[in-house]
Structure formats: C-alpha cells, structure tokens
Amino acid sequence: MANYDLGSTTFVSHDVNTLTEAIGIPEIRFDDLVALAKEAWEHEDTISESLEYIVKRVNGSELILTLVFFGRIWEGSEESEEESSE
C-alpha cells in the first residue's frame, strides 16, 4: 500500500505507485514542479513574492505539490542557517 505523508496531509491508496498518481498529476510533471519551487525560492526576495510566483504558474493539485516542495526548501534553508550559526 502506498502511503504519502505531506506534513499534515497523508495520501493512502492501494492502487498507485507514486505520489503523483495518488493526487492525479502526470509523473512527467514531478521534476517540473520541483524546479518551479526552486526557481521561486531563488528568484524572489520575500516568501510572499515566492508564493505569488508559484501561484501564477500552477493551480490545483500541482499547486499543492509545488507548495510542499517549496516548504521543504524553506525548511532546509532554515536548518542550514541554524547549523552555520552554531
């Protein structure tokens, strides 16, 4: 059974092999959405600008997945900052 945990949302399905299948996104879009989240992080000055950048480019399930990726990038950035300040 596939089980995908996205923070407070968990997708569980018996007949899918990937997260993209579970939320109805073509597998080919996965890398594009990861890249979009990275672009938003790198090219905008504030979090709200980054979110606007994402929202202007995707919607629906793709938006949700991109925001999850963006959140993971943000989380990783904060962890890196904490480690470098120690």
Coordinates of N, CA, C and O in Angstrom, one line a residue:
M1 N 0.8 -1.2 0.0 CA 0.0 0.0 0.0 C 0.9 1.2 0.0 O 1.8 1.3 0.8
A2 N 0.6 2.2 -0.9 CA 1.3 3.4 -0.9 C 0.8 4.4 0.1 O -0.4 4.5 0.4
N3 N 1.7 5.1 0.8 CA 1.4 6.0 1.9 C 2.3 7.2 1.7 O 3.5 7.1 1.8
Y4 N 1.7 8.4 1.4 CA 2.5 9.6 1.2 C 2.1 10.6 2.2 O 1.0 11.1 2.3
D5 N 3.1 11.0 3.0 CA 2.9 12.0 4.1 C 3.4 13.3 3.7 O 4.6 13.5 3.5
L6 N 2.5 14.3 3.6 CA 2.8 15.7 3.2 C 2.5 16.6 4.4 O 1.6 17.4 4.4
G7 N 3.3 16.5 5.4 CA 3.1 17.3 6.6 C 1.8 16.8 7.3 O 1.8 15.7 7.8
S8 N 0.8 17.6 7.3 CA -0.5 17.3 8.0 C -1.4 16.5 7.1 O -2.5 16.1 7.5
T9 N -1.1 16.3 5.8 CA -1.9 15.6 4.8 C -1.3 14.3 4.5 O -0.1 14.3 4.1
T10 N -2.0 13.2 4.6 CA -1.5 11.9 4.2 C -2.4 11.3 3.1 O -3.6 11.3 3.2
F11 N -1.8 10.9 2.0 CA -2.5 10.2 0.9 C -2.2 8.8 1.0 O -1.0 8.3 1.0
V12 N -3.2 7.9 1.0 CA -3.1 6.5 1.1 C -3.9 5.9 -0.1 O -5.1 6.2 -0.2
S13 N -3.3 5.1 -0.9 CA -4.0 4.4 -1.9 C -3.4 3.0 -2.2 O -2.2 2.8 -2.1
H14 N -4.3 2.1 -2.5 CA -3.9 0.7 -2.7 C -3.4 0.5 -4.1 O -2.7 -0.5 -4.4
D15 N -3.8 1.3 -5.0 CA -3.5 1.0 -6.5 C -2.6 2.0 -7.2 O -2.7 2.2 -8.4
V16 N -1.8 2.7 -6.4 CA -0.8 3.7 -7.0 C 0.6 3.4 -6.5 O 0.8 2.9 -5.5
N17 N 1.5 3.7 -7.4 CA 2.9 3.5 -7.0 C 3.7 4.8 -6.7 O 4.7 4.8 -6.1
T18 N 3.1 5.9 -7.1 CA 3.8 7.2 -6.9 C 2.9 8.2 -6.3 O 1.7 8.2 -6.4
L19 N 3.5 9.2 -5.7 CA 2.7 10.4 -5.1 C 1.9 11.1 -6.2 O 0.8 11.4 -6.1
T20 N 2.5 11.2 -7.4 CA 1.9 11.9 -8.5 C 0.6 11.2 -8.9 O -0.4 11.8 -9.2
E21 N 0.6 9.9 -8.9 CA -0.6 9.1 -9.2 C -1.6 9.3 -8.2 O -2.8 9.4 -8.5
A22 N -1.2 9.4 -6.9 CA -2.2 9.5 -5.8 C -3.0 10.8 -5.9 O -4.1 10.8 -5.5
I23 N -2.3 11.8 -6.4 CA -3.1 13.1 -6.5 C -3.4 13.5 -7.9 O -3.8 14.7 -8.1
G24 N -3.2 12.6 -8.8 CA -3.7 12.9 -10.2 C -2.8 13.8 -11.0 O -3.3 14.5 -11.9
I25 N -1.5 13.8 -10.8 CA -0.6 14.6 -11.6 C 0.3 13.6 -12.5 O 0.8 12.7 -12.0
P26 N 0.4 13.9 -13.8 CA 1.3 13.1 -14.6 C 2.7 13.1 -14.0 O 3.3 14.1 -13.6
E27 N 3.3 11.9 -14.0 CA 4.7 11.7 -13.5 C 5.7 12.6 -14.1 O 6.6 13.1 -13.5
I28 N 5.5 12.9 -15.4 CA 6.4 13.8 -16.1 C 6.4 15.2 -15.5 O 7.4 15.9 -15.7
R29 N 5.4 15.6 -14.8 CA 5.4 17.0 -14.2 C 6.1 17.1 -12.9 O 6.4 18.2 -12.5
F30 N 6.5 16.0 -12.3 CA 7.1 16.0 -11.0 C 8.4 16.9 -11.0 O 8.5 17.8 -10.2
D31 N 9.3 16.6 -11.9 CA 10.5 17.3 -11.9 C 10.3 18.8 -12.2 O 11.0 19.7 -11.7
D32 N 9.3 19.1 -13.1 CA 9.0 20.5 -13.4 C 8.5 21.2 -12.1 O 8.8 22.4 -11.9
L33 N 7.7 20.6 -11.3 CA 7.2 21.2 -10.1 C 8.3 21.4 -9.1 O 8.3 22.5 -8.4
V34 N 9.2 20.5 -9.0 CA 10.4 20.7 -8.1 C 11.2 21.9 -8.6 O 11.6 22.7 -7.8
A35 N 11.4 21.9 -9.9 CA 12.2 23.0 -10.4 C 11.5 24.4 -10.2 O 12.1 25.4 -9.9
L36 N 10.2 24.4 -10.3 CA 9.4 25.6 -10.1 C 9.6 26.1 -8.7 O 9.8 27.3 -8.4
A37 N 9.5 25.2 -7.7 CA 9.7 25.5 -6.3 C 11.1 26.1 -6.1 O 11.2 27.1 -5.4
K38 N 12.1 25.5 -6.7 CA 13.5 26.1 -6.5 C 13.6 27.4 -7.2 O 14.2 28.3 -6.6
E39 N 13.0 27.6 -8.4 CA 13.0 28.9 -9.0 C 12.4 30.0 -8.2 O 12.9 31.1 -8.0
A40 N 11.2 29.7 -7.6 CA 10.5 30.6 -6.7 C 11.4 31.0 -5.5 O 11.4 32.2 -5.1
W41 N 12.1 30.0 -5.0 CA 12.9 30.3 -3.8 C 14.1 31.2 -4.2 O 14.5 32.1 -3.5
E42 N 14.7 30.9 -5.3 CA 16.0 31.6 -5.7 C 15.7 32.9 -6.3 O 16.6 33.8 -6.2
H43 N 14.6 33.2 -7.0 CA 14.4 34.4 -7.7 C 13.6 35.5 -7.1 O 13.5 36.6 -7.7
E44 N 13.1 35.2 -6.0 CA 12.2 36.2 -5.3 C 12.8 36.7 -4.0 O 13.6 35.9 -3.3
D45 N 12.5 37.9 -3.6 CA 13.1 38.5 -2.4 C 12.4 38.1 -1.1 O 13.1 38.0 0.0
T46 N 11.1 37.9 -1.1 CA 10.4 37.5 0.1 C 9.6 36.3 -0.1 O 9.3 35.9 -1.3
I47 N 9.2 35.7 1.0 CA 8.3 34.5 0.9 C 7.0 34.8 0.1 O 6.6 34.0 -0.7
S48 N 6.4 35.9 0.4 CA 5.1 36.2 -0.3 C 5.3 36.3 -1.8 O 4.5 35.9 -2.5
E49 N 6.4 36.9 -2.2 CA 6.7 37.1 -3.6 C 7.0 35.7 -4.2 O 6.5 35.4 -5.3
S50 N 7.6 34.8 -3.5 CA 7.9 33.5 -4.0 C 6.6 32.7 -4.1 O 6.3 32.0 -5.1
L51 N 5.7 32.9 -3.2 CA 4.4 32.2 -3.3 C 3.5 32.7 -4.4 O 2.9 32.0 -5.2
E52 N 3.6 34.0 -4.7 CA 2.9 34.6 -5.8 C 3.5 34.1 -7.1 O 2.7 33.8 -8.1
Y53 N 4.8 33.9 -7.2 CA 5.5 33.4 -8.3 C 4.9 32.0 -8.7 O 4.6 31.7 -9.8
I54 N 4.8 31.2 -7.6 CA 4.2 29.8 -7.8 C 2.8 29.8 -8.3 O 2.4 29.2 -9.2
V55 N 2.0 30.6 -7.6 CA 0.5 30.7 -7.8 C 0.2 31.1 -9.2 O -0.8 30.7 -9.8
K56 N 1.0 32.0 -9.8 CA 0.8 32.5 -11.2 C 1.1 31.4 -12.2 O 0.7 31.6 -13.3
R57 N 1.8 30.3 -11.8 CA 2.2 29.3 -12.8 C 1.5 28.0 -12.7 O 1.5 27.3 -13.7
V58 N 1.0 27.6 -11.6 CA 0.3 26.3 -11.4 C -1.0 26.5 -10.6 O -1.1 27.5 -9.8
N59 N -1.8 25.5 -10.6 CA -3.0 25.5 -9.8 C -3.4 24.1 -9.4 O -2.8 23.1 -9.9
G60 N -4.5 23.9 -8.7 CA -5.0 22.6 -8.3 C -3.9 21.7 -7.6 O -3.2 22.2 -6.7
S61 N -3.9 20.5 -7.9 CA -3.0 19.5 -7.3 C -1.5 19.9 -7.5 O -0.7 19.7 -6.6
E62 N -1.2 20.4 -8.7 CA 0.1 20.9 -8.9 C 0.6 22.0 -8.0 O 1.7 22.0 -7.5
L63 N -0.3 22.9 -7.7 CA 0.0 24.0 -6.8 C 0.3 23.4 -5.4 O 1.3 23.8 -4.8
I64 N -0.6 22.5 -4.9 CA -0.4 21.9 -3.6 C 1.0 21.2 -3.5 O 1.8 21.5 -2.6
L65 N 1.3 20.4 -4.5 CA 2.6 19.7 -4.5 C 3.8 20.7 -4.6 O 4.8 20.5 -3.9
T66 N 3.7 21.7 -5.4 CA 4.7 22.7 -5.5 C 4.9 23.4 -4.2 O 6.1 23.7 -3.8
L67 N 3.9 23.7 -3.5 CA 4.0 24.4 -2.2 C 4.6 23.5 -1.2 O 5.4 24.0 -0.3
V68 N 4.4 22.2 -1.3 CA 5.0 21.2 -0.4 C 6.5 21.3 -0.7 O 7.3 21.3 0.3
F69 N 6.9 21.2 -1.9 CA 8.3 21.3 -2.3 C 9.0 22.6 -1.8 O 10.1 22.6 -1.2
F70 N 8.2 23.7 -2.0 CA 8.7 25.0 -1.6 C 8.9 25.0 0.0 O 10.0 25.5 0.5
G71 N 8.0 24.4 0.7 CA 8.1 24.3 2.1 C 9.3 23.5 2.6 O 10.0 23.9 3.5
R72 N 9.6 22.4 1.9 CA 10.8 21.6 2.2 C 12.1 22.4 1.9 O 13.0 22.3 2.7
I73 N 12.1 23.2 0.8 CA 13.3 24.0 0.5 C 13.4 25.1 1.7 O 14.6 25.3 2.1
W74 N 12.4 25.7 2.1 CA 12.4 26.7 3.1 C 12.9 26.1 4.4 O 13.8 26.6 5.1
E75 N 12.4 24.9 4.7 CA 12.8 24.2 6.0 C 14.2 23.8 5.9 O 15.0 24.0 6.9
G76 N 14.7 23.4 4.8 CA 16.1 23.0 4.6 C 17.0 24.2 4.7 O 18.1 24.2 5.3
S77 N 16.5 25.4 4.3 CA 17.3 26.6 4.4 C 17.4 27.0 5.8 O 18.5 27.5 6.2
E78 N 16.4 26.9 6.6 CA 16.4 27.3 8.0 C 17.4 26.4 8.8 O 18.1 26.8 9.6
E79 N 17.3 25.1 8.4 CA 18.2 24.2 9.1 C 19.7 24.5 8.8 O 20.5 24.4 9.7
S80 N 20.0 24.8 7.5 CA 21.3 25.2 7.1 C 21.8 26.4 7.9 O 23.0 26.5 8.3
E81 N 20.9 27.4 8.0 CA 21.2 28.7 8.8 C 21.6 28.3 10.2 O 22.5 28.9 10.8
E82 N 20.8 27.5 10.8 CA 21.0 27.1 12.2 C 22.3 26.4 12.4 O 23.1 26.7 13.4
E83 N 22.6 25.5 11.5 CA 23.9 24.8 11.6 C 25.1 25.7 11.4 O 26.1 25.5 12.1
S84 N 25.0 26.7 10.5 CA 26.1 27.6 10.2 C 26.3 28.6 11.4 O 27.4 29.1 11.5
S85 N 25.3 28.8 12.2 CA 25.4 29.8 13.3 C 25.9 29.1 14.5 O 26.2 29.8 15.5
E86 N 26.0 27.8 14.6 CA 26.5 27.1 15.8 C 28.0 27.0 15.8 O 28.8 27.2 15.1

